[in-house]
Amino acid sequence: EFDANQAGGRARLLIERGALEFPGLFEDPLLPMDRLSADLSWSGKDEQWALNIANLRFANADMQGQAQGQWRTADATRSPSGSRFPGILDIRGELERADGARVYRYLPQVIARPAREYLRESVQRAELTEARFRVRGDIYDLPFADPRQGEFSVQAKVANATYVYVPRSVQSPGVKPWPAFTQLSAELLIEGQSLQLRGARGRVAGQPSL
Protein backbone atom coordinates (compact mmCIF):
# COMPACT_ATOMS: atom_id res chain seq x y z
CA GLU A 1 0.00 0.00 0.00
CA PHE A 2 1.50 3.34 -0.98
CA ASP A 3 0.82 6.99 -1.66
CA ALA A 4 3.58 8.78 -3.58
CA ASN A 5 4.48 11.63 -5.90
CA GLN A 6 7.70 13.07 -7.34
CA ALA A 7 8.65 14.65 -4.00
CA GLY A 8 8.12 11.66 -1.70
CA GLY A 9 5.56 9.35 -0.26
CA ARG A 10 4.52 6.75 2.28
CA ALA A 11 4.12 2.99 2.07
CA ARG A 12 3.12 0.00 4.16
CA LEU A 13 5.31 -2.97 3.23
CA LEU A 14 4.46 -6.62 3.88
CA ILE A 15 6.44 -9.62 2.64
CA GLU A 16 5.51 -13.23 3.34
CA ARG A 17 7.76 -16.05 2.14
CA GLY A 18 9.67 -13.69 -0.11
CA ALA A 19 13.09 -12.09 -0.29
CA LEU A 20 14.96 -8.82 -0.43
CA GLU A 21 17.89 -8.21 -2.78
CA PHE A 22 20.87 -6.02 -1.88
CA PRO A 23 23.22 -5.92 -4.90
CA GLY A 24 26.77 -5.12 -3.83
CA LEU A 25 26.00 -5.01 -0.09
CA PHE A 26 26.23 -8.70 0.88
CA GLU A 27 28.29 -11.44 -0.74
CA ASP A 28 25.00 -13.29 -1.32
CA PRO A 29 22.70 -10.39 -2.27
CA LEU A 30 19.42 -12.34 -1.98
CA LEU A 31 18.08 -12.32 1.59
CA PRO A 32 15.16 -14.74 2.13
CA MET A 33 12.39 -13.58 4.47
CA ASP A 34 9.63 -15.67 6.02
CA ARG A 35 7.93 -12.44 7.03
CA LEU A 36 8.81 -8.75 6.97
CA SER A 37 6.68 -5.68 7.62
CA ALA A 38 7.48 -1.99 7.89
CA ASP A 39 6.11 1.55 7.57
CA LEU A 40 8.16 3.60 5.11
CA SER A 41 8.23 7.28 4.23
CA TRP A 42 10.58 9.08 1.88
CA SER A 43 11.28 12.48 0.40
CA GLY A 44 13.68 13.89 -2.15
CA LYS A 45 14.88 17.04 -3.85
CA ASP A 46 17.76 17.77 -6.21
CA GLU A 47 19.01 14.14 -6.20
CA GLN A 48 19.13 14.05 -2.40
CA TRP A 49 16.80 11.45 -0.92
CA ALA A 50 15.89 10.34 2.59
CA LEU A 51 14.07 7.21 3.75
CA ASN A 52 12.52 6.67 7.18
CA ILE A 53 11.89 3.09 8.36
CA ALA A 54 9.48 2.54 11.26
CA ASN A 55 7.88 -0.53 12.85
CA LEU A 56 10.23 -2.87 11.01
CA ARG A 57 9.70 -6.49 12.02
CA PHE A 58 11.41 -9.42 10.34
CA ALA A 59 11.85 -13.17 10.65
CA ASN A 60 13.63 -15.88 8.69
CA ALA A 61 15.49 -19.09 9.45
CA ASP A 62 18.47 -17.16 10.89
CA MET A 63 16.85 -14.52 13.08
CA GLN A 64 13.78 -12.70 14.31
CA GLY A 65 13.61 -9.12 15.53
CA GLN A 66 12.61 -5.52 15.06
CA ALA A 67 14.30 -2.26 14.12
CA GLN A 68 13.82 1.35 13.08
CA GLY A 69 16.02 3.92 11.45
CA GLN A 70 16.78 6.30 8.62
CA TRP A 71 18.82 6.29 5.43
CA ARG A 72 19.78 9.21 3.22
CA THR A 73 22.06 9.92 0.30
CA ALA A 74 25.50 11.22 1.20
CA ASP A 75 27.06 14.53 0.23
CA ALA A 76 29.31 13.45 -2.65
CA THR A 77 31.75 16.29 -1.92
CA ARG A 78 32.30 15.06 1.66
CA SER A 79 31.78 11.30 1.51
CA PRO A 80 34.95 9.17 1.14
CA SER A 81 33.06 7.25 -1.55
CA GLY A 82 33.00 10.38 -3.73
CA SER A 83 29.35 9.58 -4.43
CA ARG A 84 25.86 9.92 -2.98
CA PHE A 85 25.87 6.15 -2.50
CA PRO A 86 25.89 3.83 -0.61
CA GLY A 87 24.64 6.64 1.65
CA ILE A 88 24.27 7.44 5.35
CA LEU A 89 22.56 4.92 7.62
CA ASP A 90 21.29 5.28 11.18
CA ILE A 91 19.49 2.16 12.37
CA ARG A 92 19.07 0.34 15.64
CA GLY A 93 17.21 -2.78 16.60
CA GLU A 94 16.80 -5.86 18.72
CA LEU A 95 16.92 -9.55 17.93
CA GLU A 96 14.69 -11.95 19.83
CA ARG A 97 16.65 -14.89 18.46
CA ALA A 98 19.56 -15.39 16.09
CA ASP A 99 21.77 -18.19 14.83
CA GLY A 100 25.30 -17.09 15.69
CA ALA A 101 26.78 -19.45 13.11
CA ARG A 102 25.10 -17.33 10.43
CA VAL A 103 26.34 -13.92 11.54
CA TYR A 104 28.97 -13.84 8.80
CA ARG A 105 26.21 -13.90 6.17
CA TYR A 106 24.94 -10.47 7.29
CA LEU A 107 28.29 -8.67 7.27
CA PRO A 108 28.52 -6.22 4.36
CA GLN A 109 31.24 -6.69 1.76
CA VAL A 110 32.98 -3.51 2.89
CA ILE A 111 34.17 -5.65 5.82
CA ALA A 112 37.28 -7.46 4.57
CA ARG A 113 36.73 -10.96 3.20
CA PRO A 114 39.27 -12.54 5.61
CA ALA A 115 37.24 -11.25 8.58
CA ARG A 116 33.99 -12.60 7.15
CA GLU A 117 35.58 -15.96 6.35
CA TYR A 118 37.10 -16.18 9.82
CA LEU A 119 33.67 -15.81 11.43
CA ARG A 120 32.17 -18.36 9.03
CA GLU A 121 34.81 -20.95 9.94
CA SER A 122 35.29 -20.20 13.62
CA VAL A 123 31.71 -19.81 14.91
CA GLN A 124 30.31 -23.26 14.24
CA ARG A 125 27.35 -23.04 16.60
CA ALA A 126 25.84 -20.35 18.82
CA GLU A 127 22.45 -19.25 20.14
CA LEU A 128 22.08 -15.47 20.43
CA THR A 129 19.42 -13.86 22.61
CA GLU A 130 18.74 -10.36 23.95
CA ALA A 131 20.76 -8.96 21.06
CA ARG A 132 20.92 -5.25 20.27
CA PHE A 133 22.61 -3.63 17.30
CA ARG A 134 23.33 -0.10 16.06
CA VAL A 135 24.79 1.14 12.79
CA ARG A 136 25.30 4.89 12.34
CA GLY A 137 27.42 6.60 9.71
CA ASP A 138 28.49 6.51 6.06
CA ILE A 139 28.02 2.92 4.90
CA TYR A 140 31.20 3.26 2.83
CA ASP A 141 33.23 3.48 6.08
CA LEU A 142 31.82 0.32 7.72
CA PRO A 143 32.87 -1.09 10.18
CA PHE A 144 34.17 2.36 11.30
CA ALA A 145 37.76 1.71 12.39
CA ASP A 146 37.83 5.30 13.67
CA PRO A 147 34.96 5.97 16.14
CA ARG A 148 34.68 9.47 14.70
CA GLN A 149 33.45 7.93 11.44
CA GLY A 150 30.41 6.30 13.02
CA GLU A 151 29.16 3.47 15.17
CA PHE A 152 28.90 -0.24 14.48
CA SER A 153 27.99 -2.21 17.59
CA VAL A 154 26.41 -5.51 18.52
CA GLN A 155 25.65 -6.75 22.04
CA ALA A 156 24.17 -10.17 22.73
CA LYS A 157 24.06 -13.09 25.11
CA VAL A 158 25.61 -16.23 23.67
CA ALA A 159 24.78 -19.80 24.73
CA ASN A 160 25.65 -23.34 23.60
CA ALA A 161 28.40 -22.05 21.34
CA THR A 162 31.20 -23.93 19.61
CA TYR A 163 34.03 -21.55 18.75
CA VAL A 164 37.09 -22.71 16.81
CA TYR A 165 39.29 -19.72 17.57
CA VAL A 166 42.13 -21.00 15.34
CA PRO A 167 40.41 -22.54 12.29
CA ARG A 168 42.40 -24.84 10.04
CA SER A 169 42.42 -22.29 7.21
CA VAL A 170 44.79 -20.03 9.16
CA GLN A 171 47.15 -22.86 10.14
CA SER A 172 50.08 -24.22 8.19
CA PRO A 173 49.61 -27.63 6.52
CA GLY A 174 50.40 -30.55 8.82
CA VAL A 175 50.08 -28.52 12.03
CA LYS A 176 48.03 -30.18 14.76
CA PRO A 177 44.61 -28.45 15.05
CA TRP A 178 43.91 -26.28 18.07
CA PRO A 179 41.09 -27.44 20.37
CA ALA A 180 37.77 -25.63 20.11
CA PHE A 181 35.76 -23.95 22.84
CA THR A 182 32.53 -25.88 23.37
CA GLN A 183 29.41 -25.36 25.50
CA LEU A 184 30.47 -21.72 25.57
CA SER A 185 28.30 -19.02 27.11
CA ALA A 186 29.28 -15.36 27.24
CA GLU A 187 28.30 -11.79 26.55
CA LEU A 188 29.27 -10.84 23.01
CA LEU A 189 30.36 -7.28 22.25
CA ILE A 190 31.34 -6.05 18.79
CA GLU A 191 32.45 -2.44 18.46
CA GLY A 192 33.90 -1.31 15.16
CA GLN A 193 36.65 -3.77 14.28
CA SER A 194 36.92 -5.33 17.75
CA LEU A 195 35.18 -8.42 19.12
CA GLN A 196 35.04 -9.29 22.82
CA LEU A 197 33.61 -12.15 24.84
CA ARG A 198 32.90 -11.17 28.45
CA GLY A 199 32.20 -13.51 31.37
CA ALA A 200 32.89 -16.54 29.17
CA ARG A 201 32.31 -20.02 30.55
CA GLY A 202 32.66 -23.29 28.70
CA ARG A 203 34.97 -26.13 27.89
CA VAL A 204 38.09 -26.60 25.85
CA ALA A 205 37.61 -29.78 23.87
CA GLY A 206 39.13 -32.59 25.89
CA GLN A 207 39.72 -30.43 28.99
CA PRO A 208 37.77 -29.66 32.23
CA SER A 209 35.35 -26.71 32.47
CA LEU A 210 36.79 -23.16 32.35
PDB file of C-alpha atoms in Angstrom:
ATOM      1  CA  GLU A   1       0.000   0.000   0.000  1.00  0.00           C
ATOM      2  CA  PHE A   2       1.503   3.343  -0.975  1.00  0.00           C
ATOM      3  CA  ASP A   3       0.815   6.990  -1.661  1.00  0.00           C
ATOM      4  CA  ALA A   4       3.580   8.783  -3.577  1.00  0.00           C
ATOM      5  CA  ASN A   5       4.477  11.631  -5.905  1.00  0.00           C
ATOM      6  CA  GLN A   6       7.699  13.068  -7.338  1.00  0.00           C
ATOM      7  CA  ALA A   7       8.650  14.654  -4.003  1.00  0.00           C
ATOM      8  CA  GLY A   8       8.120  11.661  -1.703  1.00  0.00           C
ATOM      9  CA  GLY A   9       5.561   9.350  -0.258  1.00  0.00           C
ATOM     10  CA  ARG A  10       4.517   6.747   2.278  1.00  0.00           C
ATOM     11  CA  ALA A  11       4.120   2.993   2.073  1.00  0.00           C
ATOM     12  CA  ARG A  12       3.122  -0.002   4.160  1.00  0.00           C
ATOM     13  CA  LEU A  13       5.311  -2.973   3.231  1.00  0.00           C
ATOM     14  CA  LEU A  14       4.462  -6.619   3.882  1.00  0.00           C
ATOM     15  CA  ILE A  15       6.438  -9.619   2.637  1.00  0.00           C
ATOM     16  CA  GLU A  16       5.511 -13.233   3.340  1.00  0.00           C
ATOM     17  CA  ARG A  17       7.764 -16.050   2.135  1.00  0.00           C
ATOM     18  CA  GLY A  18       9.672 -13.690  -0.113  1.00  0.00           C
ATOM     19  CA  ALA A  19      13.091 -12.089  -0.292  1.00  0.00           C
ATOM     20  CA  LEU A  20      14.958  -8.817  -0.434  1.00  0.00           C
ATOM     21  CA  GLU A  21      17.887  -8.214  -2.776  1.00  0.00           C
ATOM     22  CA  PHE A  22      20.869  -6.019  -1.879  1.00  0.00           C
ATOM     23  CA  PRO A  23      23.220  -5.921  -4.903  1.00  0.00           C
ATOM     24  CA  GLY A  24      26.766  -5.119  -3.826  1.00  0.00           C
ATOM     25  CA  LEU A  25      26.004  -5.014  -0.095  1.00  0.00           C
ATOM     26  CA  PHE A  26      26.229  -8.696   0.881  1.00  0.00           C
ATOM     27  CA  GLU A  27      28.287 -11.443  -0.744  1.00  0.00           C
ATOM     28  CA  ASP A  28      25.002 -13.290  -1.316  1.00  0.00           C
ATOM     29  CA  PRO A  29      22.703 -10.392  -2.274  1.00  0.00           C
ATOM     30  CA  LEU A  30      19.424 -12.343  -1.977  1.00  0.00           C
ATOM     31  CA  LEU A  31      18.085 -12.317   1.587  1.00  0.00           C
ATOM     32  CA  PRO A  32      15.160 -14.738   2.131  1.00  0.00           C
ATOM     33  CA  MET A  33      12.389 -13.583   4.473  1.00  0.00           C
ATOM     34  CA  ASP A  34       9.634 -15.673   6.024  1.00  0.00           C
ATOM     35  CA  ARG A  35       7.931 -12.437   7.030  1.00  0.00           C
ATOM     36  CA  LEU A  36       8.810  -8.747   6.966  1.00  0.00           C
ATOM     37  CA  SER A  37       6.677  -5.683   7.622  1.00  0.00           C
ATOM     38  CA  ALA A  38       7.483  -1.986   7.893  1.00  0.00           C
ATOM     39  CA  ASP A  39       6.115   1.547   7.570  1.00  0.00           C
ATOM     40  CA  LEU A  40       8.159   3.598   5.111  1.00  0.00           C
ATOM     41  CA  SER A  41       8.228   7.278   4.231  1.00  0.00           C
ATOM     42  CA  TRP A  42      10.584   9.085   1.878  1.00  0.00           C
ATOM     43  CA  SER A  43      11.285  12.484   0.404  1.00  0.00           C
ATOM     44  CA  GLY A  44      13.683  13.888  -2.148  1.00  0.00           C
ATOM     45  CA  LYS A  45      14.875  17.040  -3.851  1.00  0.00           C
ATOM     46  CA  ASP A  46      17.761  17.769  -6.211  1.00  0.00           C
ATOM     47  CA  GLU A  47      19.007  14.142  -6.198  1.00  0.00           C
ATOM     48  CA  GLN A  48      19.125  14.052  -2.397  1.00  0.00           C
ATOM     49  CA  TRP A  49      16.798  11.450  -0.919  1.00  0.00           C
ATOM     50  CA  ALA A  50      15.892  10.338   2.586  1.00  0.00           C
ATOM     51  CA  LEU A  51      14.068   7.212   3.748  1.00  0.00           C
ATOM     52  CA  ASN A  52      12.522   6.674   7.180  1.00  0.00           C
ATOM     53  CA  ILE A  53      11.888   3.095   8.355  1.00  0.00           C
ATOM     54  CA  ALA A  54       9.477   2.536  11.257  1.00  0.00           C
ATOM     55  CA  ASN A  55       7.878  -0.534  12.854  1.00  0.00           C
ATOM     56  CA  LEU A  56      10.227  -2.868  11.005  1.00  0.00           C
ATOM     57  CA  ARG A  57       9.700  -6.493  12.023  1.00  0.00           C
ATOM     58  CA  PHE A  58      11.409  -9.418  10.337  1.00  0.00           C
ATOM     59  CA  ALA A  59      11.854 -13.167  10.650  1.00  0.00           C
ATOM     60  CA  ASN A  60      13.628 -15.875   8.690  1.00  0.00           C
ATOM     61  CA  ALA A  61      15.491 -19.091   9.453  1.00  0.00           C
ATOM     62  CA  ASP A  62      18.473 -17.163  10.887  1.00  0.00           C
ATOM     63  CA  MET A  63      16.852 -14.520  13.078  1.00  0.00           C
ATOM     64  CA  GLN A  64      13.780 -12.700  14.306  1.00  0.00           C
ATOM     65  CA  GLY A  65      13.613  -9.124  15.526  1.00  0.00           C
ATOM     66  CA  GLN A  66      12.607  -5.524  15.055  1.00  0.00           C
ATOM     67  CA  ALA A  67      14.303  -2.260  14.115  1.00  0.00           C
ATOM     68  CA  GLN A  68      13.818   1.348  13.085  1.00  0.00           C
ATOM     69  CA  GLY A  69      16.023   3.916  11.450  1.00  0.00           C
ATOM     70  CA  GLN A  70      16.782   6.297   8.615  1.00  0.00           C
ATOM     71  CA  TRP A  71      18.815   6.286   5.431  1.00  0.00           C
ATOM     72  CA  ARG A  72      19.780   9.212   3.217  1.00  0.00           C
ATOM     73  CA  THR A  73      22.056   9.915   0.305  1.00  0.00           C
ATOM     74  CA  ALA A  74      25.500  11.217   1.197  1.00  0.00           C
ATOM     75  CA  ASP A  75      27.059  14.526   0.227  1.00  0.00           C
ATOM     76  CA  ALA A  76      29.312  13.447  -2.648  1.00  0.00           C
ATOM     77  CA  THR A  77      31.751  16.287  -1.921  1.00  0.00           C
ATOM     78  CA  ARG A  78      32.299  15.060   1.657  1.00  0.00           C
ATOM     79  CA  SER A  79      31.776  11.296   1.513  1.00  0.00           C
ATOM     80  CA  PRO A  80      34.952   9.173   1.141  1.00  0.00           C
ATOM     81  CA  SER A  81      33.059   7.248  -1.554  1.00  0.00           C
ATOM     82  CA  GLY A  82      33.004  10.379  -3.725  1.00  0.00           C
ATOM     83  CA  SER A  83      29.348   9.578  -4.425  1.00  0.00           C
ATOM     84  CA  ARG A  84      25.864   9.921  -2.983  1.00  0.00           C
ATOM     85  CA  PHE A  85      25.868   6.147  -2.502  1.00  0.00           C
ATOM     86  CA  PRO A  86      25.893   3.826  -0.614  1.00  0.00           C
ATOM     87  CA  GLY A  87      24.644   6.636   1.654  1.00  0.00           C
ATOM     88  CA  ILE A  88      24.275   7.440   5.348  1.00  0.00           C
ATOM     89  CA  LEU A  89      22.557   4.921   7.619  1.00  0.00           C
ATOM     90  CA  ASP A  90      21.294   5.280  11.180  1.00  0.00           C
ATOM     91  CA  ILE A  91      19.495   2.161  12.368  1.00  0.00           C
ATOM     92  CA  ARG A  92      19.067   0.344  15.643  1.00  0.00           C
ATOM     93  CA  GLY A  93      17.206  -2.775  16.599  1.00  0.00           C
ATOM     94  CA  GLU A  94      16.804  -5.864  18.718  1.00  0.00           C
ATOM     95  CA  LEU A  95      16.916  -9.554  17.934  1.00  0.00           C
ATOM     96  CA  GLU A  96      14.690 -11.948  19.829  1.00  0.00           C
ATOM     97  CA  ARG A  97      16.654 -14.887  18.462  1.00  0.00           C
ATOM     98  CA  ALA A  98      19.562 -15.387  16.092  1.00  0.00           C
ATOM     99  CA  ASP A  99      21.768 -18.189  14.832  1.00  0.00           C
ATOM    100  CA  GLY A 100      25.304 -17.093  15.686  1.00  0.00           C
ATOM    101  CA  ALA A 101      26.782 -19.454  13.113  1.00  0.00           C
ATOM    102  CA  ARG A 102      25.097 -17.331  10.427  1.00  0.00           C
ATOM    103  CA  VAL A 103      26.340 -13.916  11.541  1.00  0.00           C
ATOM    104  CA  TYR A 104      28.970 -13.845   8.800  1.00  0.00           C
ATOM    105  CA  ARG A 105      26.210 -13.900   6.166  1.00  0.00           C
ATOM    106  CA  TYR A 106      24.935 -10.473   7.291  1.00  0.00           C
ATOM    107  CA  LEU A 107      28.285  -8.671   7.273  1.00  0.00           C
ATOM    108  CA  PRO A 108      28.523  -6.221   4.357  1.00  0.00           C
ATOM    109  CA  GLN A 109      31.241  -6.693   1.762  1.00  0.00           C
ATOM    110  CA  VAL A 110      32.977  -3.515   2.886  1.00  0.00           C
ATOM    111  CA  ILE A 111      34.172  -5.654   5.820  1.00  0.00           C
ATOM    112  CA  ALA A 112      37.278  -7.459   4.571  1.00  0.00           C
ATOM    113  CA  ARG A 113      36.729 -10.956   3.201  1.00  0.00           C
ATOM    114  CA  PRO A 114      39.270 -12.544   5.615  1.00  0.00           C
ATOM    115  CA  ALA A 115      37.244 -11.248   8.583  1.00  0.00           C
ATOM    116  CA  ARG A 116      33.992 -12.602   7.149  1.00  0.00           C
ATOM    117  CA  GLU A 117      35.584 -15.961   6.354  1.00  0.00           C
ATOM    118  CA  TYR A 118      37.104 -16.176   9.823  1.00  0.00           C
ATOM    119  CA  LEU A 119      33.665 -15.806  11.427  1.00  0.00           C
ATOM    120  CA  ARG A 120      32.167 -18.358   9.035  1.00  0.00           C
ATOM    121  CA  GLU A 121      34.810 -20.947   9.940  1.00  0.00           C
ATOM    122  CA  SER A 122      35.290 -20.205  13.624  1.00  0.00           C
ATOM    123  CA  VAL A 123      31.706 -19.810  14.907  1.00  0.00           C
ATOM    124  CA  GLN A 124      30.310 -23.265  14.237  1.00  0.00           C
ATOM    125  CA  ARG A 125      27.355 -23.037  16.596  1.00  0.00           C
ATOM    126  CA  ALA A 126      25.836 -20.354  18.824  1.00  0.00           C
ATOM    127  CA  GLU A 127      22.447 -19.253  20.138  1.00  0.00           C
ATOM    128  CA  LEU A 128      22.083 -15.475  20.434  1.00  0.00           C
ATOM    129  CA  THR A 129      19.420 -13.857  22.611  1.00  0.00           C
ATOM    130  CA  GLU A 130      18.743 -10.359  23.947  1.00  0.00           C
ATOM    131  CA  ALA A 131      20.763  -8.964  21.056  1.00  0.00           C
ATOM    132  CA  ARG A 132      20.920  -5.247  20.272  1.00  0.00           C
ATOM    133  CA  PHE A 133      22.611  -3.625  17.297  1.00  0.00           C
ATOM    134  CA  ARG A 134      23.330  -0.105  16.059  1.00  0.00           C
ATOM    135  CA  VAL A 135      24.787   1.143  12.786  1.00  0.00           C
ATOM    136  CA  ARG A 136      25.298   4.885  12.338  1.00  0.00           C
ATOM    137  CA  GLY A 137      27.421   6.597   9.711  1.00  0.00           C
ATOM    138  CA  ASP A 138      28.489   6.514   6.058  1.00  0.00           C
ATOM    139  CA  ILE A 139      28.019   2.921   4.897  1.00  0.00           C
ATOM    140  CA  TYR A 140      31.204   3.260   2.832  1.00  0.00           C
ATOM    141  CA  ASP A 141      33.225   3.485   6.079  1.00  0.00           C
ATOM    142  CA  LEU A 142      31.822   0.325   7.718  1.00  0.00           C
ATOM    143  CA  PRO A 143      32.870  -1.091  10.180  1.00  0.00           C
ATOM    144  CA  PHE A 144      34.170   2.356  11.305  1.00  0.00           C
ATOM    145  CA  ALA A 145      37.764   1.706  12.385  1.00  0.00           C
ATOM    146  CA  ASP A 146      37.834   5.298  13.674  1.00  0.00           C
ATOM    147  CA  PRO A 147      34.962   5.973  16.138  1.00  0.00           C
ATOM    148  CA  ARG A 148      34.684   9.473  14.697  1.00  0.00           C
ATOM    149  CA  GLN A 149      33.446   7.931  11.439  1.00  0.00           C
ATOM    150  CA  GLY A 150      30.405   6.304  13.019  1.00  0.00           C
ATOM    151  CA  GLU A 151      29.158   3.469  15.170  1.00  0.00           C
ATOM    152  CA  PHE A 152      28.896  -0.238  14.475  1.00  0.00           C
ATOM    153  CA  SER A 153      27.993  -2.208  17.591  1.00  0.00           C
ATOM    154  CA  VAL A 154      26.406  -5.510  18.523  1.00  0.00           C
ATOM    155  CA  GLN A 155      25.653  -6.745  22.043  1.00  0.00           C
ATOM    156  CA  ALA A 156      24.172 -10.170  22.733  1.00  0.00           C
ATOM    157  CA  LYS A 157      24.059 -13.089  25.111  1.00  0.00           C
ATOM    158  CA  VAL A 158      25.611 -16.227  23.671  1.00  0.00           C
ATOM    159  CA  ALA A 159      24.780 -19.799  24.734  1.00  0.00           C
ATOM    160  CA  ASN A 160      25.654 -23.337  23.602  1.00  0.00           C
ATOM    161  CA  ALA A 161      28.398 -22.054  21.340  1.00  0.00           C
ATOM    162  CA  THR A 162      31.201 -23.931  19.612  1.00  0.00           C
ATOM    163  CA  TYR A 163      34.033 -21.551  18.753  1.00  0.00           C
ATOM    164  CA  VAL A 164      37.091 -22.706  16.813  1.00  0.00           C
ATOM    165  CA  TYR A 165      39.292 -19.725  17.574  1.00  0.00           C
ATOM    166  CA  VAL A 166      42.130 -20.998  15.337  1.00  0.00           C
ATOM    167  CA  PRO A 167      40.407 -22.539  12.288  1.00  0.00           C
ATOM    168  CA  ARG A 168      42.405 -24.841  10.038  1.00  0.00           C
ATOM    169  CA  SER A 169      42.420 -22.288   7.210  1.00  0.00           C
ATOM    170  CA  VAL A 170      44.795 -20.026   9.163  1.00  0.00           C
ATOM    171  CA  GLN A 171      47.154 -22.860  10.138  1.00  0.00           C
ATOM    172  CA  SER A 172      50.083 -24.219   8.191  1.00  0.00           C
ATOM    173  CA  PRO A 173      49.608 -27.633   6.521  1.00  0.00           C
ATOM    174  CA  GLY A 174      50.400 -30.545   8.819  1.00  0.00           C
ATOM    175  CA  VAL A 175      50.082 -28.524  12.034  1.00  0.00           C
ATOM    176  CA  LYS A 176      48.032 -30.176  14.761  1.00  0.00           C
ATOM    177  CA  PRO A 177      44.613 -28.454  15.050  1.00  0.00           C
ATOM    178  CA  TRP A 178      43.910 -26.283  18.069  1.00  0.00           C
ATOM    179  CA  PRO A 179      41.094 -27.442  20.373  1.00  0.00           C
ATOM    180  CA  ALA A 180      37.766 -25.633  20.112  1.00  0.00           C
ATOM    181  CA  PHE A 181      35.762 -23.945  22.840  1.00  0.00           C
ATOM    182  CA  THR A 182      32.530 -25.877  23.370  1.00  0.00           C
ATOM    183  CA  GLN A 183      29.409 -25.362  25.503  1.00  0.00           C
ATOM    184  CA  LEU A 184      30.465 -21.722  25.568  1.00  0.00           C
ATOM    185  CA  SER A 185      28.301 -19.016  27.109  1.00  0.00           C
ATOM    186  CA  ALA A 186      29.284 -15.356  27.238  1.00  0.00           C
ATOM    187  CA  GLU A 187      28.297 -11.790  26.550  1.00  0.00           C
ATOM    188  CA  LEU A 188      29.274 -10.837  23.006  1.00  0.00           C
ATOM    189  CA  LEU A 189      30.359  -7.283  22.248  1.00  0.00           C
ATOM    190  CA  ILE A 190      31.343  -6.050  18.786  1.00  0.00           C
ATOM    191  CA  GLU A 191      32.453  -2.438  18.456  1.00  0.00           C
ATOM    192  CA  GLY A 192      33.897  -1.306  15.161  1.00  0.00           C
ATOM    193  CA  GLN A 193      36.645  -3.767  14.280  1.00  0.00           C
ATOM    194  CA  SER A 194      36.924  -5.327  17.751  1.00  0.00           C
ATOM    195  CA  LEU A 195      35.181  -8.421  19.117  1.00  0.00           C
ATOM    196  CA  GLN A 196      35.040  -9.289  22.820  1.00  0.00           C
ATOM    197  CA  LEU A 197      33.606 -12.152  24.841  1.00  0.00           C
ATOM    198  CA  ARG A 198      32.903 -11.172  28.451  1.00  0.00           C
ATOM    199  CA  GLY A 199      32.198 -13.510  31.366  1.00  0.00           C
ATOM    200  CA  ALA A 200      32.888 -16.538  29.174  1.00  0.00           C
ATOM    201  CA  ARG A 201      32.312 -20.024  30.547  1.00  0.00           C
ATOM    202  CA  GLY A 202      32.664 -23.288  28.699  1.00  0.00           C
ATOM    203  CA  ARG A 203      34.975 -26.129  27.890  1.00  0.00           C
ATOM    204  CA  VAL A 204      38.095 -26.597  25.851  1.00  0.00           C
ATOM    205  CA  ALA A 205      37.607 -29.781  23.870  1.00  0.00           C
ATOM    206  CA  GLY A 206      39.134 -32.593  25.891  1.00  0.00           C
ATOM    207  CA  GLN A 207      39.722 -30.430  28.990  1.00  0.00           C
ATOM    208  CA  PRO A 208      37.770 -29.659  32.234  1.00  0.00           C
ATOM    209  CA  SER A 209      35.354 -26.706  32.466  1.00  0.00           C
ATOM    210  CA  LEU A 210      36.787 -23.164  32.348  1.00  0.00           C
TER     211      LEU A 210
END
